[in-house]
XYZ file of N, CA and C in Angstrom:
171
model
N 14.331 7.392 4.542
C 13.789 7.406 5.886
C 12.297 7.069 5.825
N 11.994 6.127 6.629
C 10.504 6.059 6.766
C 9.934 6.874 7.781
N 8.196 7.428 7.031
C 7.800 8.195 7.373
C 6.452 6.781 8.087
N 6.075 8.066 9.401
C 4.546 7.532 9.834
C 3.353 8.441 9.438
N 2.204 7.862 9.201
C 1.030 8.614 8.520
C -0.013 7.830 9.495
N -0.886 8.745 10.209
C -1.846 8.948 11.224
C -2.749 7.688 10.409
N -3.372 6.937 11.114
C -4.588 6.081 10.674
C -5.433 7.121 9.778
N -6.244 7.976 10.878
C -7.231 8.811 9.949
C -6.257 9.553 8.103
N -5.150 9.816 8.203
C -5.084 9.920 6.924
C -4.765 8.952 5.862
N -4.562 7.505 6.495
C -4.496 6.527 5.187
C -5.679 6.378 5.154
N -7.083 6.623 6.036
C -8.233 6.084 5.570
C -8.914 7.220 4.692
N -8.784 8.458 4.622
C -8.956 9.989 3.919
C -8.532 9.505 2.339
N -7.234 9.180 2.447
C -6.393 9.101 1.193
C -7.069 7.470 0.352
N -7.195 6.873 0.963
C -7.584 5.634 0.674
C -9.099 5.432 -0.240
N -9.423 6.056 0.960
C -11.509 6.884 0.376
C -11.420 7.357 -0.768
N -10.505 8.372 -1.213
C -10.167 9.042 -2.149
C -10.290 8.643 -3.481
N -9.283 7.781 -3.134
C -9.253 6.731 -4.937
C -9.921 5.876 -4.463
N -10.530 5.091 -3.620
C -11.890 4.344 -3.876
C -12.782 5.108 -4.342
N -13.248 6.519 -3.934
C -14.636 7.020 -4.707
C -13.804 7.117 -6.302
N -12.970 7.171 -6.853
C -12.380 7.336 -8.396
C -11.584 8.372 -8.668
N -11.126 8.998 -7.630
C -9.822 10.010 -7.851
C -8.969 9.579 -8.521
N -8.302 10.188 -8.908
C -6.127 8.982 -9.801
C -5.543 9.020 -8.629
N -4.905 8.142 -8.575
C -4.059 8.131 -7.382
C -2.791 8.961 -7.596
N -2.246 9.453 -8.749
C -1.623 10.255 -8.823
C -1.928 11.569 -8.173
N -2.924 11.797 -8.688
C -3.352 13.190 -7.823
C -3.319 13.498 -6.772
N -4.105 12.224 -5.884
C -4.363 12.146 -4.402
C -2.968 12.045 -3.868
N -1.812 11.659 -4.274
C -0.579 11.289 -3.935
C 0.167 12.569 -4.195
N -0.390 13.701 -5.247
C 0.604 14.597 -5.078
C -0.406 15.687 -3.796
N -1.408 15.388 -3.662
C -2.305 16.378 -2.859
C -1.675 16.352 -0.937
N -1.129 14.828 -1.174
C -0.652 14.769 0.296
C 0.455 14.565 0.297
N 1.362 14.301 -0.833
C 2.554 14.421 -0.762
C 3.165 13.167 -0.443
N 2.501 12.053 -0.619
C 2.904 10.578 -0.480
C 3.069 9.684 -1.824
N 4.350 9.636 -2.060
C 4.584 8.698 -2.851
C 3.724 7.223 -3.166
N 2.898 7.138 -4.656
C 1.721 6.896 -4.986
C 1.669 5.193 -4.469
N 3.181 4.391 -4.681
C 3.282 3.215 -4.652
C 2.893 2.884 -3.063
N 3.119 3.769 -2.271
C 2.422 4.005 -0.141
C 1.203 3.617 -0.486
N 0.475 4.617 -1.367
C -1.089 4.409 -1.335
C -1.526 3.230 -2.039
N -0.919 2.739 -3.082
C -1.614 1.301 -3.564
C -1.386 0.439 -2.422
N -0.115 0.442 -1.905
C -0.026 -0.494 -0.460
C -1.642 -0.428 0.704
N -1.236 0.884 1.005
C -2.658 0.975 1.872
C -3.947 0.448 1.664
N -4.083 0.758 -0.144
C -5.814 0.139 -0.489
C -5.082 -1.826 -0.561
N -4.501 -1.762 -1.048
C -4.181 -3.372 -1.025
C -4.427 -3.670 0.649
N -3.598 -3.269 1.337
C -4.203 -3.744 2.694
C -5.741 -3.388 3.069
N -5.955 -2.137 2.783
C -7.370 -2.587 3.082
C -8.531 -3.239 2.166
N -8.417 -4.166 1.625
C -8.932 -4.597 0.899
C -8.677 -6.013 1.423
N -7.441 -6.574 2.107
C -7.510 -7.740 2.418
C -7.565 -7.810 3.595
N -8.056 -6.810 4.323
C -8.093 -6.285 5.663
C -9.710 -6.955 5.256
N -10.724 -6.243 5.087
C -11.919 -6.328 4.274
C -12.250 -7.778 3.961
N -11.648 -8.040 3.534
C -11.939 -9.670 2.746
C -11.464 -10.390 4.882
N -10.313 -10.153 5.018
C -10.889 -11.019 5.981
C -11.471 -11.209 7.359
N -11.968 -9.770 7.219
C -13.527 -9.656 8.087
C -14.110 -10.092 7.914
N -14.404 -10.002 6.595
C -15.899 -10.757 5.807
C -15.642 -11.957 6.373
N -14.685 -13.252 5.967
C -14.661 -14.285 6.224
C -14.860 -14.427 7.376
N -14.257 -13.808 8.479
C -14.332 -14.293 10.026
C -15.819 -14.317 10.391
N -16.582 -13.308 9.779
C -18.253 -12.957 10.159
C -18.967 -14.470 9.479
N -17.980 -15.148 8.888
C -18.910 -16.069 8.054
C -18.405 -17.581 9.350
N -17.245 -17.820 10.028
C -16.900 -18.321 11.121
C -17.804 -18.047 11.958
């Protein structure tokens, strides 16, 4: 079953292992299966990249 997770907590969880947490950890701290959270930073990261570009449009 898919689950929904509030904006504010993929960006909490996300922050997390960007400042250098394991993502293991952060994944057992909220209880989200770790492969969710590499998804999330992968999207925001190309979320990111293509802001940047549009600001350069």
């Amino acid at each position: 079953m898919k689950r929904s997770y509030s904006l504010t907590l993929k960006r909490n969880v996300v922050s997390e292992v960007m400042k250098g947490h394991k993502c293991s950890i952060v994944a057992r701290k909220y209880g989200i299966n770790s492969q969710t959270i590499y998804r999330w930073i992968r999207e925001y990261k190309e979320m990111k990249e293509n802001y940047r570009k549009r600001e350069v449009l």
